[in-house]
mmCIF file of C-alpha atoms and ligand atoms in Angstrom:
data_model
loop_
_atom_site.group_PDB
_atom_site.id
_atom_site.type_symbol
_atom_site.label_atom_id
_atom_site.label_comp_id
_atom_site.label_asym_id
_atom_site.label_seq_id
_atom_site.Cartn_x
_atom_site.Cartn_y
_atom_site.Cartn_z
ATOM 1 C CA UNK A 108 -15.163 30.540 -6.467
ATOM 2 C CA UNK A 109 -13.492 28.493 -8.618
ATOM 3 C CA UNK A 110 -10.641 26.354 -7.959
ATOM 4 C CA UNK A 111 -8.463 25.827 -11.251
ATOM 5 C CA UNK A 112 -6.024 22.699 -10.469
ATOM 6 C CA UNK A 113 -2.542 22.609 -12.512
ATOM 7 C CA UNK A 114 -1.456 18.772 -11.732
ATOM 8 C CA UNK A 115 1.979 17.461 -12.205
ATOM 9 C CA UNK A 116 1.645 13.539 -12.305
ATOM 10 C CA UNK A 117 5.017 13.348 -12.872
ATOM 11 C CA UNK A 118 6.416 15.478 -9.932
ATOM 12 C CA UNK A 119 8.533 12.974 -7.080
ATOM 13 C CA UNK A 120 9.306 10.497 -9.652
ATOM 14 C CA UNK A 121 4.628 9.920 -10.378
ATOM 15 C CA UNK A 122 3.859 10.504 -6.745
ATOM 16 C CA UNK A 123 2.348 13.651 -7.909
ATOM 17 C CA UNK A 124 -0.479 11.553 -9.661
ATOM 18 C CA UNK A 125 -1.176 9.272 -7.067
ATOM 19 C CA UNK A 126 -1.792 12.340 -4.787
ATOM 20 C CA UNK A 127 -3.924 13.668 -7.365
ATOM 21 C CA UNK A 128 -5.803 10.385 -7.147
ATOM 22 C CA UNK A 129 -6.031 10.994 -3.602
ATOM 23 C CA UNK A 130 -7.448 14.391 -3.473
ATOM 24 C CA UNK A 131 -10.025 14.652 -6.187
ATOM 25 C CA UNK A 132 -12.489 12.299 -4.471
ATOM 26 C CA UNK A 133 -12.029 14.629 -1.561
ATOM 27 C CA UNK A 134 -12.562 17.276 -3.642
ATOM 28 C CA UNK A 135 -16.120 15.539 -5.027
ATOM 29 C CA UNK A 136 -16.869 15.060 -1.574
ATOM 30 C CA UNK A 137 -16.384 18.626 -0.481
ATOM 31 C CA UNK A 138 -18.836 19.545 -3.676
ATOM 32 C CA UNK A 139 -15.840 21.894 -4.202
ATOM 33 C CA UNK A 140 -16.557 24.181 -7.624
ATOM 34 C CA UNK A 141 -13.223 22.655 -9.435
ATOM 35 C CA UNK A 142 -11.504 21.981 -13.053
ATOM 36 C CA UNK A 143 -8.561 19.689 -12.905
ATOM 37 C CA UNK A 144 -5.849 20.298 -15.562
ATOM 38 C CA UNK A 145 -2.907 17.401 -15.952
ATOM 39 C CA UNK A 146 0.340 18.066 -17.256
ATOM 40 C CA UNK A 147 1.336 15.741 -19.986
ATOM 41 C CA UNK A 148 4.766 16.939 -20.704
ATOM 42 C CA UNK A 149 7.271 19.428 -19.581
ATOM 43 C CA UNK A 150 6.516 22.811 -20.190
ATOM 44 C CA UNK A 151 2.826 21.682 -20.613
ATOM 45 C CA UNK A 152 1.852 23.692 -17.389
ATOM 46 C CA UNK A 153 2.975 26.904 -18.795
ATOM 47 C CA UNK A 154 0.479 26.255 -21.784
ATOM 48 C CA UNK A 155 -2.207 25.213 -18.977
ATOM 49 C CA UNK A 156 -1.429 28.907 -17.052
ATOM 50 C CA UNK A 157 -1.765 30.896 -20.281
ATOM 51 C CA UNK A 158 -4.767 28.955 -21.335
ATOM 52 C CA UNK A 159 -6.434 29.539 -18.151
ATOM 53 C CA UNK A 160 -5.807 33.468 -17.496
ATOM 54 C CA UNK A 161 -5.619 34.669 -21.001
ATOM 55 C CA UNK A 162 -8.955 36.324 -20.705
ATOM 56 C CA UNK A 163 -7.433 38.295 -17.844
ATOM 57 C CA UNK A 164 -9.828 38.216 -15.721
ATOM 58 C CA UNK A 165 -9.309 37.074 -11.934
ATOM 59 C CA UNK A 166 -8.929 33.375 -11.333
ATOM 60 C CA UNK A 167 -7.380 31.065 -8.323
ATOM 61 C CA UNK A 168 -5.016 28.314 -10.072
ATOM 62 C CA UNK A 169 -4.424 25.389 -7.607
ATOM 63 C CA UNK A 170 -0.794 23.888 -8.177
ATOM 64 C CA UNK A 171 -0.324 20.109 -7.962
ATOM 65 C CA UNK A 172 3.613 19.402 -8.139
ATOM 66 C CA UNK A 173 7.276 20.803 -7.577
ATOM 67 C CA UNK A 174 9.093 23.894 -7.704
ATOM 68 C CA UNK A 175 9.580 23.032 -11.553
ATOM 69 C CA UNK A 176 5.863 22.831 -11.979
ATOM 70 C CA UNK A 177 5.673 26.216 -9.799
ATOM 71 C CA UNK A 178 7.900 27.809 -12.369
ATOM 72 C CA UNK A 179 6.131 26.955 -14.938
ATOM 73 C CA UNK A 180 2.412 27.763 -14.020
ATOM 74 C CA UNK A 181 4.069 31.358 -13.023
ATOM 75 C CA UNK A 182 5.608 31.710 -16.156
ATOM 76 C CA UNK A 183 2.459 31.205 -18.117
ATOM 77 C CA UNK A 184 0.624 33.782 -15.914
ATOM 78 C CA UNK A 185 -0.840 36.648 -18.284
ATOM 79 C CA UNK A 186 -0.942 39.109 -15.024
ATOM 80 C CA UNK A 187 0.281 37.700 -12.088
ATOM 81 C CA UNK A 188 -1.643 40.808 -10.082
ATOM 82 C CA UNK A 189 -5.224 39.016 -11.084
ATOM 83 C CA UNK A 190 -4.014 35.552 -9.611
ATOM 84 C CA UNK A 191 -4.827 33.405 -6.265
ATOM 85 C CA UNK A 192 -2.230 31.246 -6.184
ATOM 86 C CA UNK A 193 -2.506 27.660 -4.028
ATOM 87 C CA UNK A 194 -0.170 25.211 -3.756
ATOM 88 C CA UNK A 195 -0.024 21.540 -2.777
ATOM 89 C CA UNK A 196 3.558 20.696 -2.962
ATOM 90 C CA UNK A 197 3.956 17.248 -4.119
ATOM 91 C CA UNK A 198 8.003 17.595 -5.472
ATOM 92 C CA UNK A 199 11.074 16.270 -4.150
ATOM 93 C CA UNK A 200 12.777 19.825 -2.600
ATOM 94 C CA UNK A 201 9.422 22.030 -2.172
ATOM 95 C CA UNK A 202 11.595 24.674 -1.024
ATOM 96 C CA UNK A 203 8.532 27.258 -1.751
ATOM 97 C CA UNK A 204 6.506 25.558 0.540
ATOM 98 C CA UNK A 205 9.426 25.438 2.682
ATOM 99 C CA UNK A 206 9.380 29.338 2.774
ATOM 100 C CA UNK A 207 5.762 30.029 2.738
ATOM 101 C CA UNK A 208 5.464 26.870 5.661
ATOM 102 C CA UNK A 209 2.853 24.909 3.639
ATOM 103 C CA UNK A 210 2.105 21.931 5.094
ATOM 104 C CA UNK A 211 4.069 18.905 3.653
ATOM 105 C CA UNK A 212 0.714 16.427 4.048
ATOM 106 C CA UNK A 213 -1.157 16.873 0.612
ATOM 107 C CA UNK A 214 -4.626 16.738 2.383
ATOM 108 C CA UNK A 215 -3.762 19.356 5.141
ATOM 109 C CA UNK A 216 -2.231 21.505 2.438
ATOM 110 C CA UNK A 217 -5.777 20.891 0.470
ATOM 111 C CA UNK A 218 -7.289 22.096 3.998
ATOM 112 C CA UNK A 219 -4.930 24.972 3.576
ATOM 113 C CA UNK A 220 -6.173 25.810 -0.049
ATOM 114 C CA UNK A 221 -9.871 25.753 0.756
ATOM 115 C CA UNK A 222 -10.615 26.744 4.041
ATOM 116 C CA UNK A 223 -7.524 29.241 5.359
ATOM 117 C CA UNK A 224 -8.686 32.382 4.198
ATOM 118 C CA UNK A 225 -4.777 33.286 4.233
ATOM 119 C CA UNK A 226 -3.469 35.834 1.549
ATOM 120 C CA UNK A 227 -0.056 36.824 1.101
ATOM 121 C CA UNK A 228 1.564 38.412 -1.296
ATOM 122 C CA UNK A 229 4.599 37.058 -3.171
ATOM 123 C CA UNK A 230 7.127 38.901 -5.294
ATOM 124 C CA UNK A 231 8.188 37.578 -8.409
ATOM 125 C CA UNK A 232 11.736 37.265 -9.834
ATOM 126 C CA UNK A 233 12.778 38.117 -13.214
ATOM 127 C CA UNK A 234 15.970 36.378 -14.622
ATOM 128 C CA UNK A 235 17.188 37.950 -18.126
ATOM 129 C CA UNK A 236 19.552 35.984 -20.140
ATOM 130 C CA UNK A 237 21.028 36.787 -23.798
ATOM 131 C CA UNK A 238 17.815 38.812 -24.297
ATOM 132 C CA UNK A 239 15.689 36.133 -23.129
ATOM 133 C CA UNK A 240 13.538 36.476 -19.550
ATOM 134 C CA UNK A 241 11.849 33.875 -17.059
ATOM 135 C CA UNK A 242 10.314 34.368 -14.555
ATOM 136 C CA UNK A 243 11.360 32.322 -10.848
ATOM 137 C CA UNK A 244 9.475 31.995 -7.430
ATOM 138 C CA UNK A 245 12.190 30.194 -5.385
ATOM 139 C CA UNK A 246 15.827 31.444 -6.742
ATOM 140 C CA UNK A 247 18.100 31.723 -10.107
ATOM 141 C CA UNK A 248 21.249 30.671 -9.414
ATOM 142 C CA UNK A 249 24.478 30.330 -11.888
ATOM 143 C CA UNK A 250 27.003 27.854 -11.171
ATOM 144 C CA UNK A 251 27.763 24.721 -8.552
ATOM 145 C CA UNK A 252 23.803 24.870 -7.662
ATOM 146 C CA UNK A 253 23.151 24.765 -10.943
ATOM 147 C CA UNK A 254 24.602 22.174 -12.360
ATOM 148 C CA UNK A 255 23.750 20.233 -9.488
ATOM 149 C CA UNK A 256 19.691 20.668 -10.735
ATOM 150 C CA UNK A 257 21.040 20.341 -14.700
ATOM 151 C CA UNK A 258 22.194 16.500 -13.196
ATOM 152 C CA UNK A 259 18.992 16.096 -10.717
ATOM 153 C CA UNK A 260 16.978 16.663 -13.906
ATOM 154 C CA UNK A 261 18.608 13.642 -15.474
ATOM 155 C CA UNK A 262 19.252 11.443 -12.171
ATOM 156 C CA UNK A 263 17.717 7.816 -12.268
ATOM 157 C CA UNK A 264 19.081 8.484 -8.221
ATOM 158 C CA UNK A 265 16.169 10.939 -8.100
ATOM 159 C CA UNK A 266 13.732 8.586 -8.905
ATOM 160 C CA UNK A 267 14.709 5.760 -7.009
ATOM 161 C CA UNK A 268 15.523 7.936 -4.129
ATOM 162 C CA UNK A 269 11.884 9.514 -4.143
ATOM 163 C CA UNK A 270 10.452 5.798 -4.370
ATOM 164 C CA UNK A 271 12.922 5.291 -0.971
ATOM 165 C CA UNK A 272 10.910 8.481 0.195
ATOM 166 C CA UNK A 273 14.771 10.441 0.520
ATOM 167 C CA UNK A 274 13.804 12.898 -2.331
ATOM 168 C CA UNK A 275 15.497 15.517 -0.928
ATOM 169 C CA UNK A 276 18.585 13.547 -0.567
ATOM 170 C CA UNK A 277 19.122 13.451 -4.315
ATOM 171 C CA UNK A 278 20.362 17.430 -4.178
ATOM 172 C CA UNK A 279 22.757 16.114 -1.569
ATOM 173 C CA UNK A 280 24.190 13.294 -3.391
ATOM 174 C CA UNK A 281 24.545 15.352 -6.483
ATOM 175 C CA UNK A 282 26.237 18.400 -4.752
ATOM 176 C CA UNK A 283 28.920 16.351 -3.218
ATOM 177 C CA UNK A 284 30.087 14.599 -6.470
ATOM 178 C CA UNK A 285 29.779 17.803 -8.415
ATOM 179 C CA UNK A 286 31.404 19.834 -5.745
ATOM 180 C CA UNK A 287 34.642 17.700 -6.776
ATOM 181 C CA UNK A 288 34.528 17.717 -10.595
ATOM 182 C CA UNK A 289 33.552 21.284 -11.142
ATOM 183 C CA UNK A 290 36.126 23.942 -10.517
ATOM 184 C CA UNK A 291 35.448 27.214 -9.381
ATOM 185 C CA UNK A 292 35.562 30.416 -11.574
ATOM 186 C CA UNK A 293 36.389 34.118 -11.269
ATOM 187 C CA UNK A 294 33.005 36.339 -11.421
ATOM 188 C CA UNK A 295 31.619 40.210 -11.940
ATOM 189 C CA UNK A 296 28.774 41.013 -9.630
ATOM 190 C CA UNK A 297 26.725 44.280 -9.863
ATOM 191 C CA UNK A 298 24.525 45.148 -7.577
ATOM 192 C CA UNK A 299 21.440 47.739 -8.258
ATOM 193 C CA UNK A 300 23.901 48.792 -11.001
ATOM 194 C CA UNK A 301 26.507 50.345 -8.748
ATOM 195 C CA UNK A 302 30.135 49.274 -8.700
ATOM 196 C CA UNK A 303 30.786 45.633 -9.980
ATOM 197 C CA UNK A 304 32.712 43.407 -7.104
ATOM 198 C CA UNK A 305 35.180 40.961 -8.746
ATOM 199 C CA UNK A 306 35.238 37.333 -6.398
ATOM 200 C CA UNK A 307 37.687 35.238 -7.497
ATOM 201 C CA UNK A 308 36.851 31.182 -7.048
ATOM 202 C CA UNK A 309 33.258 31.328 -7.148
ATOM 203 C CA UNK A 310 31.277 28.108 -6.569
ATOM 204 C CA UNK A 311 27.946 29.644 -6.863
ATOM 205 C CA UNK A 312 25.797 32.911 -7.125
ATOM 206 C CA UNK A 313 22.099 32.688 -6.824
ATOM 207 C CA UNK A 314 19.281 35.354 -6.340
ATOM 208 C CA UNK A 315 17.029 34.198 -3.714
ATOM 209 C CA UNK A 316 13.312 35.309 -3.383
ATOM 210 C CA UNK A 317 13.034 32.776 -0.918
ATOM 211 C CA UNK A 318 14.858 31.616 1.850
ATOM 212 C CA UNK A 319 15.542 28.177 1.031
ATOM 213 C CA UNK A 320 16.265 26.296 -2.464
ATOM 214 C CA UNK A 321 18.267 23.200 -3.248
ATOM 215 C CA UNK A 322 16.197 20.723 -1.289
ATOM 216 C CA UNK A 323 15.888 22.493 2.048
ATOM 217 C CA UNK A 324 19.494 24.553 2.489
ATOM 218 C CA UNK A 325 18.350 27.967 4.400
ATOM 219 C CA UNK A 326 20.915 29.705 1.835
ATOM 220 C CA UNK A 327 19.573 33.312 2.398
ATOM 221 C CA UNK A 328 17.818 32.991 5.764
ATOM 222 C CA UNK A 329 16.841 36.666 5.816
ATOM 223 C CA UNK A 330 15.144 36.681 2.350
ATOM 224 C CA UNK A 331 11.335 37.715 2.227
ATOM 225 C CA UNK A 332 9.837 36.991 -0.401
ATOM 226 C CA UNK A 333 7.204 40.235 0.041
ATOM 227 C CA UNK A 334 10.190 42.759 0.269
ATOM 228 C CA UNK A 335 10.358 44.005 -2.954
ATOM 229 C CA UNK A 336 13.742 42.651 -2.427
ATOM 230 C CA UNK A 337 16.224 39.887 -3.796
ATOM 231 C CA UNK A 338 18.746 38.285 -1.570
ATOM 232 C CA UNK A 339 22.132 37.211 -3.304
ATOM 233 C CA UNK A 340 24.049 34.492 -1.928
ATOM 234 C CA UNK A 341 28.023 33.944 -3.257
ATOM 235 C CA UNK A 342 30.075 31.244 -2.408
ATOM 236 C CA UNK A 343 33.813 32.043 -3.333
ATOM 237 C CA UNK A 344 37.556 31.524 -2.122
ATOM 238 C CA UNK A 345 37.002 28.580 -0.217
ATOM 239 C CA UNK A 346 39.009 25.405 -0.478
ATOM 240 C CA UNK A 347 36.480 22.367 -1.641
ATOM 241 C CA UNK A 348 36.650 20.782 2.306
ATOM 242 C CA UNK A 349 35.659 23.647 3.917
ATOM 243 C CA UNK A 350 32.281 24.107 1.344
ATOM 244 C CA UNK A 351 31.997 20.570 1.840
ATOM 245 C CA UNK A 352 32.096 21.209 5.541
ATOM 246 C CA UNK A 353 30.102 24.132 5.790
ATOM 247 C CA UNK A 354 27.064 22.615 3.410
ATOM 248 C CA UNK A 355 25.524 20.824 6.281
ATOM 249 C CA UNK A 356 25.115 24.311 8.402
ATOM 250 C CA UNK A 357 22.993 25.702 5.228
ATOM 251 C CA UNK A 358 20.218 23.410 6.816
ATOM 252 C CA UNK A 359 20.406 25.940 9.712
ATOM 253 C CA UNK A 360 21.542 29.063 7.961
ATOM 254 C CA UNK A 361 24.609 29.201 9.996
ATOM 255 C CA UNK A 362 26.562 29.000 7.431
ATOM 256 C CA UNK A 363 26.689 32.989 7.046
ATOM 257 C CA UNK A 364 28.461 33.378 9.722
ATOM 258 C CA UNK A 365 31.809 32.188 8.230
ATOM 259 C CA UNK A 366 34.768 33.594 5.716
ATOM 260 C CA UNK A 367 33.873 33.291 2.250
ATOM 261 C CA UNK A 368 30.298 33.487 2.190
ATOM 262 C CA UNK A 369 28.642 36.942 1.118
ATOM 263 C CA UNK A 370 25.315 37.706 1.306
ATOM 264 C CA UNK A 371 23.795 41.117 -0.044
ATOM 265 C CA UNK A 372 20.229 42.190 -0.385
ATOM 266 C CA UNK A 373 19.619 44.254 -3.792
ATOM 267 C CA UNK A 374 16.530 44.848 -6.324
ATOM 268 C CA UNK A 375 18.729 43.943 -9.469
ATOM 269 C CA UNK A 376 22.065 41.539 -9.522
ATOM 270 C CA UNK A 377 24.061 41.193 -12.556
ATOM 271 C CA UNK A 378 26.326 38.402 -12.368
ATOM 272 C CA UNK A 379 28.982 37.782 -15.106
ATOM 273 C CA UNK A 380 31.616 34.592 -14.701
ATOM 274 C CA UNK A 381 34.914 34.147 -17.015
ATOM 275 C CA UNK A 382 33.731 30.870 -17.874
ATOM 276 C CA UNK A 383 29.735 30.031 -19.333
ATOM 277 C CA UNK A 384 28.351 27.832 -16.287
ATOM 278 C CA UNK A 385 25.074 26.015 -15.807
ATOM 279 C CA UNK A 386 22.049 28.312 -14.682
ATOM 280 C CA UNK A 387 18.759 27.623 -12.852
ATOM 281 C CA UNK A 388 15.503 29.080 -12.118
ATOM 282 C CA UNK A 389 13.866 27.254 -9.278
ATOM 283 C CA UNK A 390 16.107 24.198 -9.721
ATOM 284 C CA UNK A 391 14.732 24.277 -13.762
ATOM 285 C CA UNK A 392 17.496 24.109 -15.798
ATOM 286 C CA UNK A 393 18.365 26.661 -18.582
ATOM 287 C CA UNK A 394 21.329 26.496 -20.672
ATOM 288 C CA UNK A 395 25.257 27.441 -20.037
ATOM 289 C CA UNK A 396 25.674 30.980 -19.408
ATOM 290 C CA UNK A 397 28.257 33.752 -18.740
ATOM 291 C CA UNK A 398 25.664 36.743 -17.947
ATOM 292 C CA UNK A 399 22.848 37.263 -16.438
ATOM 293 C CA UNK A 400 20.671 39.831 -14.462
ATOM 294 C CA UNK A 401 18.111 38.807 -12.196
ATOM 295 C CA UNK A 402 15.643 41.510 -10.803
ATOM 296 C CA UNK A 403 11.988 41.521 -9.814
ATOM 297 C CA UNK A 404 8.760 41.529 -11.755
ATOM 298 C CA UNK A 405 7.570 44.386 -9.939
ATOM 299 C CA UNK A 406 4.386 42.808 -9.418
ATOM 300 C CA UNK A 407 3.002 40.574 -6.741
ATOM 301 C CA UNK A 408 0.594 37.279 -6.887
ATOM 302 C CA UNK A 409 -1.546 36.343 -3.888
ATOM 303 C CA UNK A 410 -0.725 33.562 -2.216
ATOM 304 C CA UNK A 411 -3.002 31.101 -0.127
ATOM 305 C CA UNK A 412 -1.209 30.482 2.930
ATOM 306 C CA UNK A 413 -1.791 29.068 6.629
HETATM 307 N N1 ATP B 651 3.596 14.617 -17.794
HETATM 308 C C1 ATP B 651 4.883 14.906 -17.621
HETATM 309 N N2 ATP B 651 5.848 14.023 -17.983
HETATM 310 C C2 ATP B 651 7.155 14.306 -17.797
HETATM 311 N N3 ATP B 651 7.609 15.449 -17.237
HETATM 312 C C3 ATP B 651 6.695 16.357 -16.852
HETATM 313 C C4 ATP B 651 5.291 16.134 -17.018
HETATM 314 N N4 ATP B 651 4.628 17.215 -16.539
HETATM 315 C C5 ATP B 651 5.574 18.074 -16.099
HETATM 316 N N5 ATP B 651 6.802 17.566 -16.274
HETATM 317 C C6 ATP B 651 8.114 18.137 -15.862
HETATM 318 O O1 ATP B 651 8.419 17.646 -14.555
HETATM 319 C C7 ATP B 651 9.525 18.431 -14.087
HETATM 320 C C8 ATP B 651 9.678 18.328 -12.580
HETATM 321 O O2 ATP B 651 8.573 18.803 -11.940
HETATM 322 P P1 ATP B 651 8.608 19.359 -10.442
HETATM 323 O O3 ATP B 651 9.763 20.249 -10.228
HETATM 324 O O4 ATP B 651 7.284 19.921 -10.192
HETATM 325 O O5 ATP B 651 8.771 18.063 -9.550
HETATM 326 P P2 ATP B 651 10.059 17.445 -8.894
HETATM 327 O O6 ATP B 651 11.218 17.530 -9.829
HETATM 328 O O7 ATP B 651 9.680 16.132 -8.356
HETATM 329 O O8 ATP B 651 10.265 18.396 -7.664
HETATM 330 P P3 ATP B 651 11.370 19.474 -7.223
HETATM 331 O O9 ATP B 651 11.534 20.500 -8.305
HETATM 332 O O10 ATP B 651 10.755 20.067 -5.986
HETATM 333 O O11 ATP B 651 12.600 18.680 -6.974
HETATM 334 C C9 ATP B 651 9.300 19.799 -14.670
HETATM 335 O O12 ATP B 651 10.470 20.127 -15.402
HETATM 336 C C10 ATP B 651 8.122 19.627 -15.643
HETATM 337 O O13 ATP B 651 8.356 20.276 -16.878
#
């Protein structure tokens, strides 16, 4: 079998290379039957993914880097159904490896990759915008969570946090400024194209296919991401303090538990907001919008997992 690796150098601020520098020897060493494929620019990995399974035939892509770098390879699947996927999470949330539990060490998650054995299957979200569609692994999200990844995309605190090792502190330190500049807006949400529910000072409104995005918050602790289902978290009528105060219990997933957070379970969300606000798909951002529908592929992907 062989193991096609899709390597982010880039991912935690060029951490992502140096663990690539780690792991290939290890690789030789193994005599492991392997082709190593390095991203040299963004979006480069979804060139990589179509390059690699446009014959569509069955093939196991390796991926080196982030959620970002997830999003991509998945988005440049030809048929996801034909694909092993393995992952050695070298980005500064890894909330997918979060939800699959990966390990965090890059050579145990190599150990992982080659020798586990593991398959599970992984659903596939589908976020449509103004006609346009990407797929997401982790979550698409419209709103506060947004445009805290819109700033963590451009954040020189990113980097210098990841060189300080507190990657996952960047989402924090973004969220709390933006949590005071950005106000909150009216929204339409339809679920499986029933009744639309009007909430009135939304922060936020992702669709989770995992349990945790944003750098380790348990948003939707009850979302599988084999269900067939999405899980839609919305944050609305709260004064700024108390999301401020409740942020910390995401960690846990306790924050469900309290006035003004919903969470539903559906197969298709549409979520429209009076105002166009920043949207994501697994922390990637996309540009301002006031619509859009996430759903499911409606196909899975194998997953190597422990
Ligand atoms: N060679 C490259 N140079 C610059 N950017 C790149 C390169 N290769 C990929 N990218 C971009 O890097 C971005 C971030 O990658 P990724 O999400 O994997 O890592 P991260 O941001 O460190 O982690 P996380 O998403 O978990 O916070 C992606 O948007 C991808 O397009």
């Amino acid at each position: 079998m062989k193991y096609n690796f899709i390597v982010n150098p880039h991912s935690r601020s060029g951490k992502g290379g140096m663990i690539w520098e780690i792991l290939e020897p290890e690789l030789k060493k193994r005599q492991t039957d392997y082709e190593g494929f390095l991203t040299e620019h963004p979006g480069h990995a979804i060139t990589l993914a179509q390059q690699i399974t446009g014959d569509g035939q069955e093939h196991v892509i390796v991926i080196l880097g982030g959620d970002g770098t997830v999003n991509e390879v998945v988005n440049g699947i030809e048929d996801v159904e034909k694909i092993t996927l393995g992952y050695i999470p070298t980005g500064s949330s890894n909330d997918l490896a979060r939800g699959l539990g990966l390990p965090k060490e890059p050579l145990d998650a190599l150990d992982v990759v080659l020798n586990s054995g593991q398959i599970q299957k992984m659903d596939i979200g589908l976020l449509t915008r103004g006609g346009k569609e990407r797929r997401f692994a982790v979550s698409a999200g419209i709103g506060f969570d947004a445009a805290v990844c819109h700033q963590a995309a451009i954040s020189s605190l990113k980097v210098l946090l990841n060189r300080l090792k507190l990657g996952k502190l960047t989402y924090v330190a973004i969220a709390l400024g933006r949590l005071f500049c950005d106000n909150p807006v009216r929204a339409q949400i339809t679920l499986d194209d029933k009744e639309a529910k009007t909430f009135e000072r939304v922060y936020f409104a992702a669709a989770m296919n995992n349990s945790y995005e944003g750098g380790g918050f348990h948003f939707c602790p009850n979302a599988r991401n084999d269900d067939g289902l999405l899980d839609v978290i919305v944050i609305s009528k709260l004064p700024k303090l108390a999301v401020l105060l409740l942020l910390p219990t995401a960690y846990k997933g306790w924050h469900t538990h309290f006035p003004g957070i919903f969470v539903f379970q559906c197969r298709k969300a549409t979520i429209e907001t009076e105002e166009a606000l920043a949207v994501h798909t697994d922390g990637e951002p996309i540009f301002l919008r006031k619509k859009i529908i996430a759903g499911l592929l409606g196909k899975q992907i194998r997953v190597i997992t422990v």
